[in-house]
Coordinates of C-alpha atoms in Angstrom, one line a residue:
M25 CA -52.5 78.2 -23.9
R26 CA -55.2 76.9 -26.3
S27 CA -56.9 80.2 -27.0
H28 CA -53.7 81.4 -28.4
N29 CA -54.5 79.0 -31.6
M30 CA -57.4 81.8 -32.0
T31 CA -55.8 85.0 -30.6
Q32 CA -52.2 85.1 -31.1
G33 CA -49.6 85.5 -34.3
L34 CA -49.7 87.3 -37.6
E35 CA -52.2 85.0 -39.3
K36 CA -54.8 85.3 -36.4
A37 CA -55.4 89.0 -37.2
P38 CA -58.6 88.4 -38.6
H39 CA -59.7 86.4 -35.4
R40 CA -58.7 89.4 -33.5
S41 CA -60.7 91.5 -35.7
L42 CA -63.8 89.7 -34.7
L43 CA -63.0 89.5 -30.8
Y44 CA -62.4 93.3 -31.1
A45 CA -65.7 93.6 -32.5
L46 CA -67.1 92.0 -29.1
G47 CA -65.4 94.9 -27.0
L48 CA -62.4 92.7 -26.0
T49 CA -58.9 94.6 -25.7
R50 CA -55.6 93.1 -26.8
E51 CA -54.8 92.5 -23.1
E52 CA -57.9 90.5 -22.5
M53 CA -57.0 88.5 -25.7
R54 CA -53.5 87.7 -24.1
R55 CA -55.0 86.4 -21.1
P56 CA -56.6 82.9 -20.7
L57 CA -60.0 83.1 -22.3
V58 CA -62.3 81.0 -19.9
G59 CA -65.5 79.6 -21.4
V60 CA -68.5 80.0 -19.0
V61 CA -71.4 77.7 -20.0
N62 CA -74.4 79.3 -18.6
A63 CA -77.9 77.2 -18.6
A64 CA -80.0 80.3 -17.7
N65 CA -83.4 80.5 -19.4
E66 CA -87.1 81.7 -18.3
I67 CA -88.8 78.4 -18.3
I68 CA -86.8 76.4 -15.6
P69 CA -87.2 77.7 -12.0
G70 CA -83.8 76.1 -11.0
H71 CA -82.4 78.2 -14.0
V72 CA -84.4 81.6 -13.8
H73 CA -81.5 83.2 -11.9
L74 CA -78.5 81.8 -13.4
H75 CA -77.6 84.8 -14.7
R76 CA -76.5 86.2 -11.3
I77 CA -74.5 83.2 -10.8
A78 CA -72.8 83.6 -14.0
E79 CA -72.0 87.3 -13.4
A80 CA -70.3 86.1 -10.0
V81 CA -68.5 83.3 -11.7
K82 CA -67.1 86.0 -14.4
A83 CA -66.1 88.3 -11.6
G84 CA -64.0 85.4 -10.0
I85 CA -62.2 84.9 -13.3
R86 CA -61.3 88.3 -13.9
L87 CA -60.3 88.8 -10.0
A88 CA -57.7 85.8 -10.7
G89 CA -56.4 87.2 -14.3
G90 CA -58.7 85.6 -16.6
T91 CA -61.0 86.8 -19.5
P92 CA -64.4 85.2 -19.2
V93 CA -66.5 84.4 -22.2
E94 CA -70.1 83.3 -21.6
F95 CA -72.3 81.0 -23.7
P96 CA -75.6 79.2 -23.2
A97 CA -76.6 75.5 -22.8
I98 CA -80.1 74.2 -23.4
G99 CA -82.1 72.7 -20.6
V100 CA -85.5 70.8 -20.2
C101 CA -87.6 71.1 -16.9
D102 CA -88.7 67.6 -16.1
G103 CA -91.3 68.7 -13.9
L104 CA -93.0 70.9 -16.9
A105 CA -92.1 67.9 -19.5
M106 CA -94.0 65.3 -17.3
N107 CA -96.9 63.2 -18.4
H108 CA -96.7 64.2 -21.9
E109 CA -94.7 64.1 -25.1
G110 CA -91.9 66.6 -23.9
M111 CA -90.8 64.0 -21.5
R112 CA -89.4 61.8 -24.6
F113 CA -86.9 64.6 -25.1
S114 CA -85.6 65.0 -21.3
L115 CA -83.4 62.3 -21.4
P116 CA -82.0 62.9 -24.8
S117 CA -81.1 66.5 -24.3
R118 CA -78.4 65.1 -22.0
E119 CA -76.3 63.9 -25.0
I120 CA -77.1 67.4 -26.9
I121 CA -75.8 69.5 -23.9
A122 CA -72.6 67.3 -23.8
D123 CA -72.3 67.6 -27.6
S124 CA -72.8 71.4 -27.8
I125 CA -70.4 72.1 -25.0
E126 CA -67.8 70.0 -26.8
L127 CA -68.6 72.1 -29.8
M128 CA -68.4 75.3 -28.5
A129 CA -65.2 74.7 -26.7
T130 CA -63.4 73.3 -29.5
A131 CA -64.7 75.6 -32.1
H132 CA -63.6 78.3 -29.9
P133 CA -60.6 76.9 -28.1
F134 CA -60.8 77.9 -24.4
D135 CA -58.3 77.4 -22.1
A136 CA -60.8 76.5 -19.3
L137 CA -64.4 76.0 -18.6
V138 CA -67.0 77.0 -15.7
C139 CA -70.1 75.1 -16.1
I140 CA -73.3 76.6 -14.5
P141 CA -76.2 73.9 -14.4
N142 CA -78.9 73.2 -12.1
C143 CA -81.4 70.8 -13.2
D144 CA -81.8 67.1 -14.2
K145 CA -80.0 66.3 -17.4
I146 CA -77.9 69.5 -17.4
T147 CA -75.9 68.8 -14.6
P148 CA -74.8 65.5 -15.8
G149 CA -74.7 66.6 -19.6
M150 CA -72.0 69.2 -18.6
L151 CA -70.1 66.8 -16.5
M152 CA -69.9 64.7 -19.4
A153 CA -68.6 67.5 -21.5
M154 CA -66.0 68.4 -18.9
L155 CA -64.6 65.0 -18.9
R156 CA -64.8 64.9 -22.5
L157 CA -62.9 68.0 -23.3
D158 CA -60.4 67.1 -20.1
I159 CA -59.3 71.1 -20.0
P160 CA -59.1 72.4 -16.5
A161 CA -63.0 72.9 -15.4
I162 CA -65.1 73.3 -12.6
M163 CA -68.9 73.2 -11.9
V164 CA -71.0 75.5 -9.8
S165 CA -74.6 74.8 -9.8
G166 CA -77.5 77.3 -9.2
G167 CA -78.4 75.9 -5.8
P168 CA -81.7 74.4 -4.4
M169 CA -84.9 75.8 -3.7
A170 CA -86.5 76.2 -0.3
A171 CA -89.2 74.0 0.6
G172 CA -92.5 75.6 0.3
N173 CA -95.6 75.8 2.6
Y174 CA -99.1 74.4 2.8
Q175 CA -101.8 74.8 5.5
G176 CA -98.6 75.3 7.9
Q177 CA -96.9 72.5 6.6
R178 CA -93.7 71.9 4.4
A179 CA -94.5 71.2 0.7
D180 CA -92.7 70.6 -2.5
L181 CA -93.4 69.8 -6.0
I182 CA -94.1 66.1 -5.2
T183 CA -96.6 67.0 -2.6
V184 CA -98.7 68.7 -5.7
F185 CA -98.1 65.6 -7.8
E186 CA -99.4 63.3 -5.0
G187 CA -102.4 65.8 -4.5
V188 CA -103.9 65.0 -8.2
G189 CA -104.5 61.5 -6.9
R190 CA -105.8 62.8 -3.4
V191 CA -108.3 65.0 -5.6
R192 CA -109.5 62.0 -7.4
R193 CA -109.7 60.0 -4.3
G194 CA -111.9 62.8 -2.8
D195 CA -109.6 63.8 0.1
M196 CA -108.8 67.1 -1.3
S197 CA -110.9 69.7 -3.3
E198 CA -109.2 71.2 -6.9
E199 CA -109.4 74.5 -5.1
E200 CA -107.2 73.2 -2.2
L201 CA -104.7 71.6 -4.9
E202 CA -104.5 75.1 -6.5
E203 CA -103.8 76.7 -3.2
M204 CA -101.1 74.1 -2.5
A205 CA -99.7 74.6 -6.0
G206 CA -99.1 78.2 -5.6
G207 CA -97.1 77.6 -2.3
A208 CA -95.2 74.3 -2.8
C209 CA -92.5 75.9 -5.2
P210 CA -91.7 79.3 -3.4
G211 CA -89.0 80.6 -5.7
C212 CA -85.8 79.9 -7.7
G213 CA -83.6 76.8 -7.3
S214 CA -83.7 73.1 -8.3
C215 CA -86.8 71.5 -6.5
A216 CA -86.3 71.3 -2.6
G217 CA -86.1 67.5 -2.4
M218 CA -83.4 64.9 -3.1
F219 CA -84.6 64.6 -6.5
T220 CA -82.4 64.1 -9.5
A221 CA -81.3 67.7 -10.0
N222 CA -80.1 68.0 -6.3
T223 CA -78.7 64.5 -6.2
M224 CA -76.5 65.3 -9.2
N225 CA -75.5 68.6 -7.7
C226 CA -74.5 66.7 -4.5
L227 CA -72.7 64.0 -6.2
A228 CA -70.7 66.6 -8.4
E229 CA -69.2 67.7 -5.3
A230 CA -68.5 64.0 -4.1
I231 CA -66.8 63.5 -7.4
G232 CA -64.8 66.4 -6.8
L233 CA -65.3 68.3 -9.9
A234 CA -67.3 71.1 -7.7
L235 CA -66.6 72.8 -4.7
P236 CA -67.7 72.1 -1.2
G237 CA -71.0 73.7 -0.7
N238 CA -72.3 73.0 -4.4
G239 CA -75.1 70.5 -3.6
T240 CA -76.8 72.5 -0.6
V241 CA -76.1 76.1 -0.4
A242 CA -79.3 78.0 -1.0
S243 CA -80.0 79.3 -4.3
S244 CA -81.2 82.8 -3.1
S245 CA -78.3 83.1 -0.8
A246 CA -75.4 85.4 -0.9
A247 CA -73.2 82.3 -0.1
R248 CA -74.6 80.9 -3.5
V249 CA -73.1 84.2 -5.2
R250 CA -69.7 83.9 -3.1
L251 CA -69.5 80.1 -4.3
G252 CA -69.7 81.4 -8.0
K253 CA -66.8 84.0 -7.4
E254 CA -64.6 81.2 -5.5
A255 CA -65.4 78.9 -8.5
G256 CA -64.3 81.5 -11.2
M257 CA -61.0 82.3 -9.2
R258 CA -60.5 78.7 -8.6
V259 CA -60.6 77.7 -12.3
M260 CA -57.9 79.7 -12.7
G261 CA -55.9 78.0 -10.3
L262 CA -56.7 74.5 -12.0
L263 CA -55.4 76.2 -15.2
K264 CA -52.3 77.3 -13.4
D265 CA -51.6 73.8 -11.9
T266 CA -52.6 72.0 -15.2
I267 CA -55.1 70.0 -13.2
R268 CA -57.7 68.4 -15.5
P269 CA -61.3 66.8 -14.9
R270 CA -59.5 63.3 -15.7
D271 CA -56.7 63.9 -13.1
I272 CA -59.5 64.1 -10.5
V273 CA -62.1 61.5 -12.0
T274 CA -60.4 58.3 -11.1
Q275 CA -61.6 54.9 -9.6
A276 CA -61.6 56.5 -6.2
A277 CA -63.9 59.3 -7.4
V278 CA -66.3 56.5 -8.8
H279 CA -66.3 54.9 -5.5
N280 CA -67.1 58.2 -3.6
A281 CA -69.9 59.3 -5.9
V282 CA -71.7 55.9 -5.4
A283 CA -71.0 55.5 -1.8
V284 CA -72.5 59.3 -1.0
D285 CA -75.4 58.4 -3.4
M286 CA -76.2 55.5 -1.0
A287 CA -76.0 57.4 2.2
L288 CA -78.1 60.4 0.9
G289 CA -80.5 58.0 -0.9
G290 CA -80.3 59.8 -4.2
S291 CA -82.4 59.7 -7.3
T292 CA -82.5 56.2 -9.3
N293 CA -81.5 58.6 -12.3
T294 CA -78.2 58.2 -10.9
V295 CA -77.6 54.7 -12.3
L296 CA -78.1 56.3 -15.7
H297 CA -76.1 59.3 -15.2
L298 CA -73.0 58.4 -13.3
P299 CA -72.2 55.4 -15.9
A300 CA -72.5 58.0 -18.6
I301 CA -70.3 60.5 -16.9
F302 CA -67.4 58.1 -15.8
A303 CA -67.4 56.4 -19.4
E304 CA -66.2 60.1 -20.7
A305 CA -63.2 59.4 -18.6
G306 CA -63.0 55.6 -19.6
L307 CA -64.2 54.4 -16.6
K308 CA -66.8 51.6 -16.1
L309 CA -69.4 51.8 -13.6
N310 CA -72.0 49.0 -13.9
L311 CA -75.0 47.8 -11.8
D312 CA -73.0 45.6 -9.9
I313 CA -70.8 48.3 -8.4
F314 CA -73.9 50.3 -7.5
D315 CA -75.4 47.1 -5.5
R316 CA -71.8 46.0 -4.1
I317 CA -71.3 49.4 -2.6
S318 CA -75.1 49.7 -1.3
R319 CA -74.8 46.5 0.7
C320 CA -71.9 47.9 2.7
T321 CA -72.9 51.7 2.6
P322 CA -75.7 52.6 5.1
N323 CA -78.5 55.0 4.3
L324 CA -77.9 58.0 6.6
C325 CA -80.6 60.4 5.2
K326 CA -84.1 60.5 4.5
L327 CA -84.7 63.6 2.5
S328 CA -87.9 64.2 0.6
P329 CA -89.6 62.2 -0.9
A330 CA -88.3 59.4 1.3
G331 CA -88.7 61.6 4.5
K332 CA -89.6 64.8 6.0
H333 CA -86.4 66.7 5.4
H334 CA -85.3 68.9 2.5
I335 CA -82.1 70.2 1.2
Q336 CA -82.1 73.1 3.3
D337 CA -81.8 70.7 6.4
L338 CA -79.1 68.8 4.8
D339 CA -77.3 72.2 4.4
A340 CA -77.7 73.2 8.3
A341 CA -76.6 69.7 9.2
G342 CA -73.2 70.3 7.7
G343 CA -74.0 69.4 4.0
I344 CA -72.3 67.0 1.6
Q345 CA -68.8 67.4 3.4
A346 CA -70.7 66.3 6.6
V347 CA -71.9 63.2 4.8
I348 CA -68.7 62.4 3.5
A349 CA -67.0 63.0 6.9
A350 CA -69.5 60.5 8.5
L351 CA -68.6 57.9 5.9
D352 CA -64.9 58.6 6.3
T353 CA -65.0 57.7 10.0
G354 CA -65.9 54.1 8.9
G355 CA -63.5 53.7 6.3
L356 CA -66.1 54.2 3.5
I357 CA -64.9 57.0 1.5
K358 CA -61.4 56.7 -0.7
N359 CA -60.2 60.0 1.1
E360 CA -57.2 60.2 -1.1
A361 CA -59.1 61.2 -4.0
R362 CA -58.5 64.6 -5.7
T363 CA -60.7 67.6 -6.0
V364 CA -61.0 71.0 -7.6
T365 CA -60.0 72.4 -4.6
G366 CA -56.5 71.3 -5.3
R367 CA -56.7 69.3 -2.2
N368 CA -57.8 65.5 -1.5
V369 CA -60.9 64.7 0.3
A370 CA -59.1 64.2 3.7
E371 CA -57.5 67.6 3.2
N372 CA -60.9 69.2 2.5
L373 CA -62.7 67.7 5.4
A374 CA -59.7 68.9 7.8
A375 CA -59.7 72.5 6.2
N376 CA -63.2 73.0 6.7
A377 CA -63.6 71.2 9.9
S378 CA -66.2 69.3 8.5
R379 CA -68.6 67.3 10.7
V380 CA -72.3 66.6 11.3
L381 CA -74.2 69.4 12.9
D382 CA -77.4 67.7 13.4
D383 CA -77.6 63.9 13.6
S384 CA -81.5 63.7 13.1
V385 CA -80.8 64.8 9.5
I386 CA -77.5 62.8 9.0
R387 CA -77.5 59.8 11.3
P388 CA -74.4 58.4 12.5
L389 CA -72.9 55.2 10.9
D390 CA -73.9 53.1 14.1
A391 CA -77.8 54.4 14.0
P392 CA -78.6 54.7 10.1
Y393 CA -82.0 54.5 8.6
S394 CA -81.0 51.3 7.2
K395 CA -77.5 49.2 7.2
E396 CA -77.9 49.2 3.2
G397 CA -77.9 52.1 0.9
G398 CA -80.7 53.8 -0.9
L399 CA -80.8 52.0 -4.2
A400 CA -80.9 48.5 -4.8
I401 CA -80.4 46.5 -8.1
L402 CA -82.8 43.6 -8.6
R403 CA -82.3 40.8 -11.3
G404 CA -84.8 37.8 -12.2
N405 CA -86.4 36.3 -15.1
I406 CA -88.0 39.7 -16.4
A407 CA -84.7 41.7 -15.6
P408 CA -81.8 39.4 -16.2
D409 CA -79.7 42.8 -17.2
G410 CA -81.0 44.3 -13.8
A411 CA -83.7 46.8 -12.4
V412 CA -83.2 49.7 -10.1
V413 CA -85.5 50.7 -7.1
K414 CA -84.9 53.3 -4.1
Q415 CA -85.3 51.1 -1.4
S416 CA -84.8 53.9 1.0
A417 CA -88.2 55.3 -0.1
V418 CA -90.3 51.9 -0.2
A419 CA -92.6 51.1 2.8
P420 CA -91.8 48.0 4.8
E421 CA -94.7 46.2 3.7
M422 CA -93.8 46.2 0.2
M423 CA -90.0 45.1 0.4
Q424 CA -91.2 41.6 -0.3
R425 CA -94.5 41.2 -2.1
T426 CA -96.3 39.0 -4.7
G427 CA -98.8 40.7 -6.7
R428 CA -101.3 40.6 -9.8
A429 CA -99.7 41.8 -13.1
R430 CA -101.6 44.9 -14.6
I431 CA -100.1 45.3 -18.1
F432 CA -100.0 48.8 -19.9
H433 CA -98.5 49.8 -23.0
S434 CA -97.7 53.4 -22.1
E435 CA -97.8 55.9 -19.4
E436 CA -101.0 57.4 -20.3
E437 CA -102.8 54.0 -20.2
A438 CA -101.5 53.2 -16.8
M439 CA -102.4 57.2 -15.5
R440 CA -106.2 56.5 -16.7
A441 CA -106.6 53.2 -14.8
I442 CA -104.9 54.5 -11.8
L443 CA -107.0 57.7 -11.7
G444 CA -109.9 55.9 -12.7
G445 CA -110.0 53.4 -9.6
A446 CA -109.1 50.4 -11.8
I447 CA -105.9 49.4 -9.5
V448 CA -106.6 48.0 -6.5
K449 CA -104.5 46.4 -3.5
N450 CA -101.9 43.8 -4.5
D451 CA -101.8 45.0 -8.1
V452 CA -98.5 45.3 -9.7
V453 CA -98.8 48.1 -12.4
V454 CA -96.2 47.1 -15.3
I455 CA -96.1 49.8 -18.0
L456 CA -94.0 48.4 -21.2
Y457 CA -92.4 50.1 -24.2
E458 CA -91.0 53.3 -22.2
G459 CA -87.4 52.3 -22.2
P460 CA -84.5 54.3 -24.1
R461 CA -85.3 52.8 -27.5
G462 CA -89.0 51.7 -27.0
G463 CA -90.4 55.2 -25.5
P464 CA -88.3 56.4 -27.1
G465 CA -86.7 58.5 -24.6
M466 CA -87.2 56.7 -21.5
R467 CA -89.9 59.0 -19.9
E468 CA -90.1 59.6 -16.0
M469 CA -93.1 58.1 -14.5
L470 CA -93.7 60.5 -11.8
S471 CA -97.2 61.0 -12.6
P472 CA -98.2 57.4 -12.0
T473 CA -96.1 56.7 -9.2
S474 CA -97.4 60.0 -7.5
A475 CA -101.2 58.8 -8.4
I476 CA -100.8 55.6 -6.9
T477 CA -99.6 57.3 -3.4
G478 CA -102.4 60.1 -3.7
M479 CA -105.0 57.4 -4.4
G480 CA -103.9 55.9 -1.1
L481 CA -102.2 52.7 -2.4
G482 CA -98.5 53.7 -2.0
K483 CA -98.1 50.5 0.6
D484 CA -100.2 48.3 -1.5
V485 CA -99.2 48.6 -5.1
A486 CA -96.0 48.2 -7.0
L487 CA -95.0 49.9 -10.2
L488 CA -92.6 48.0 -12.7
T489 CA -91.4 49.7 -16.0
D490 CA -88.6 49.5 -18.5
G491 CA -88.8 53.2 -18.2
R492 CA -87.5 55.5 -15.4
F493 CA -88.6 57.3 -12.5
S494 CA -88.3 60.8 -11.2
G495 CA -86.0 61.3 -8.2
G496 CA -89.2 62.3 -6.5
T497 CA -90.7 59.2 -6.7
N498 CA -91.5 57.0 -3.6
G499 CA -92.8 53.6 -3.1
A500 CA -92.3 50.2 -4.7
A501 CA -91.3 51.9 -8.1
I502 CA -88.9 49.5 -10.0
G503 CA -87.6 50.8 -13.1
H504 CA -84.8 50.5 -15.9
I505 CA -85.8 47.0 -16.3
S506 CA -83.2 45.4 -19.0
P507 CA -83.5 44.5 -21.6
E508 CA -86.4 46.6 -22.3
A509 CA -89.6 45.5 -24.1
A510 CA -88.7 47.1 -27.4
E511 CA -85.4 45.0 -27.3
G512 CA -87.5 41.6 -27.0
G513 CA -86.5 41.9 -23.3
P514 CA -88.8 39.0 -21.0
I515 CA -90.7 42.1 -19.4
G516 CA -92.6 42.2 -22.4
L517 CA -93.7 38.6 -22.0
V518 CA -95.5 39.4 -18.9
R519 CA -99.3 38.8 -19.2
E520 CA -102.3 40.5 -17.5
G521 CA -103.0 38.5 -14.3
D522 CA -99.4 36.9 -13.9
S523 CA -98.1 36.8 -10.3
I524 CA -95.1 38.7 -10.0
R525 CA -92.8 38.3 -7.0
I526 CA -90.8 41.3 -5.6
D527 CA -87.9 40.6 -2.9
I528 CA -86.0 43.8 -2.4
P529 CA -84.0 42.5 0.2
D530 CA -83.0 39.4 -1.7
R531 CA -82.7 41.3 -4.7
K532 CA -85.1 39.2 -6.8
L533 CA -87.8 40.3 -9.5
D534 CA -89.6 37.4 -11.0
V535 CA -92.9 36.5 -12.8
L536 CA -94.0 33.2 -11.4
V537 CA -94.4 31.2 -14.8
D538 CA -92.3 28.4 -15.8
E539 CA -89.5 28.3 -18.1
A540 CA -91.4 26.4 -20.7
E541 CA -94.4 28.9 -20.8
L542 CA -92.0 31.7 -21.3
A543 CA -90.2 30.1 -24.0
R544 CA -93.6 29.6 -25.5
R545 CA -94.6 33.1 -25.3
K546 CA -91.3 34.3 -26.5
A547 CA -91.5 32.2 -29.9
E548 CA -95.0 33.6 -30.3
H549 CA -94.0 37.3 -29.3
T550 CA -93.1 40.3 -31.4
P551 CA -92.3 43.4 -29.9
L552 CA -94.5 46.5 -30.5
V553 CA -93.0 48.9 -33.1
K554 CA -94.1 52.6 -32.2
E555 CA -94.3 55.1 -35.1
I556 CA -91.7 57.9 -34.1
A557 CA -92.8 61.2 -35.6
S558 CA -89.5 63.2 -34.6
S559 CA -86.4 62.8 -36.7
F560 CA -84.4 63.2 -33.7
L561 CA -85.9 60.6 -31.6
R562 CA -85.4 58.3 -34.5
R563 CA -81.8 58.7 -34.6
Y564 CA -81.8 58.4 -31.0
A565 CA -83.7 55.3 -30.9
R566 CA -81.1 53.9 -33.2
Q567 CA -77.9 54.9 -31.1
V568 CA -78.9 54.5 -27.7
S569 CA -77.7 52.0 -25.3
S570 CA -79.3 50.1 -22.8
A571 CA -80.4 51.5 -19.3
A572 CA -78.4 48.9 -17.9
T573 CA -75.3 50.8 -19.3
G574 CA -76.3 54.4 -18.8
A575 CA -78.6 54.9 -21.8
I576 CA -75.2 56.1 -23.6
M577 CA -75.3 57.2 -27.1
Q578 CA -73.2 54.9 -29.3
D579 CA -70.6 56.1 -31.7
A580 CA -72.8 54.7 -34.9
P581 CA -76.2 53.6 -35.4
S582 CA -76.5 49.8 -34.2
R583 CA -79.7 49.2 -35.6
T584 CA -81.5 49.6 -38.8

């Protein structure tokens, strides 16, 4: 066992002395030491209850003969960081989380790991660490928040973001908005829709690194506590059988993750996170794979923000295992893929008698919301390396549209224009210099997209950016445009008033300017260079790769 390098032998008596100081007994030191990575804190609603899950995990480890040792991980709440400088640190935190877990689990050589995340960058960061370390490991998230209530109708965080635009439009008072804010997020858990946190927790299950139920079992339920205990016990089985994350994460797992993502209509952020996760296992996942699988995988679910259902409805309909079962009937799942249960996907489906319990929530393959998956990859003369749109959340009127470019060099500039009434029907809001390097940090654009919807323009105005969007974004919001403006990408050559053609079914995104004019603009163009106050963000900007490859931190600085 790895831990014996720290606990056993004559020369390790000083090490044991320090472990005795923790209250550990010699017998506990002889048992496998299992690191329990707990992202609990008092600022993220999705993480405020994770101590309870951690206690359940540790109980499960002890029941199976191991010694649990808990340590923390940081986390950024994207909702609280939204629309100010804090959002620049959200995506970079993914790398810090992965690095810090590697540091802790190598400096203190644990035999296995249980990772307990719940939100946004924490889940992918932990998955990256699990694959990088490649010791027996399992993930158990904190579970989803229930949907809230406002005046007898369901509400969630996105409802409140859109309410800001409604107030500016005059459709709601500030007092009504505050009432909505008080009821939309009723308690602990990851925000109730198919936003980034819940998408990633669901995909951890599809990848095979989390137990069935990880994505949808309610945060406040006894079933979530039991799932924690089961994860603790199961990691000991993985250790006994020497099953490591890279034994599970193969090309079959890549396929399954993307297929389930497309069926769910998951967050566009998966196009950043899945490549980064699979890269840790030496597997490449490029934008073409997303688009290829999307074209042959139907969209079976419309959860908030794309539709009226929430994660609690998906759980009642059979959860992620039911989605996998539905796809499997059409041969759209690699059911031979291994999972942390010790069984393959087909065996899991059979063992749990997995099936769809409500076909209004998980539609059958022959009656999907659309024949294609939730995400689409667009290319064109302003996105030669690709751009991403959640097509399942785009109104039919916006699937093909030509509009007038409105150019902004920051999210704040765009927000002032949107809420000030300067954006009108058929405008295309273009927000530049918000990419991984140019932001830096690739901020989410939930505030402007929600403001567009709240101002009543969701079916009339598109938004393009080299930044990214929240999983809660809906409408014709096209992000991750690559190469980004700060890299000299052609998105930076678009000018105020240019006509932009969006054709999602044909996967096209072009500015309607001839090549000679674009060449002239490029010859005269110098990308904007922002002054970066943070030393951390300066390092990040030097090392981060393009959004088209997952905004992965490179081993050495590639830029001066």
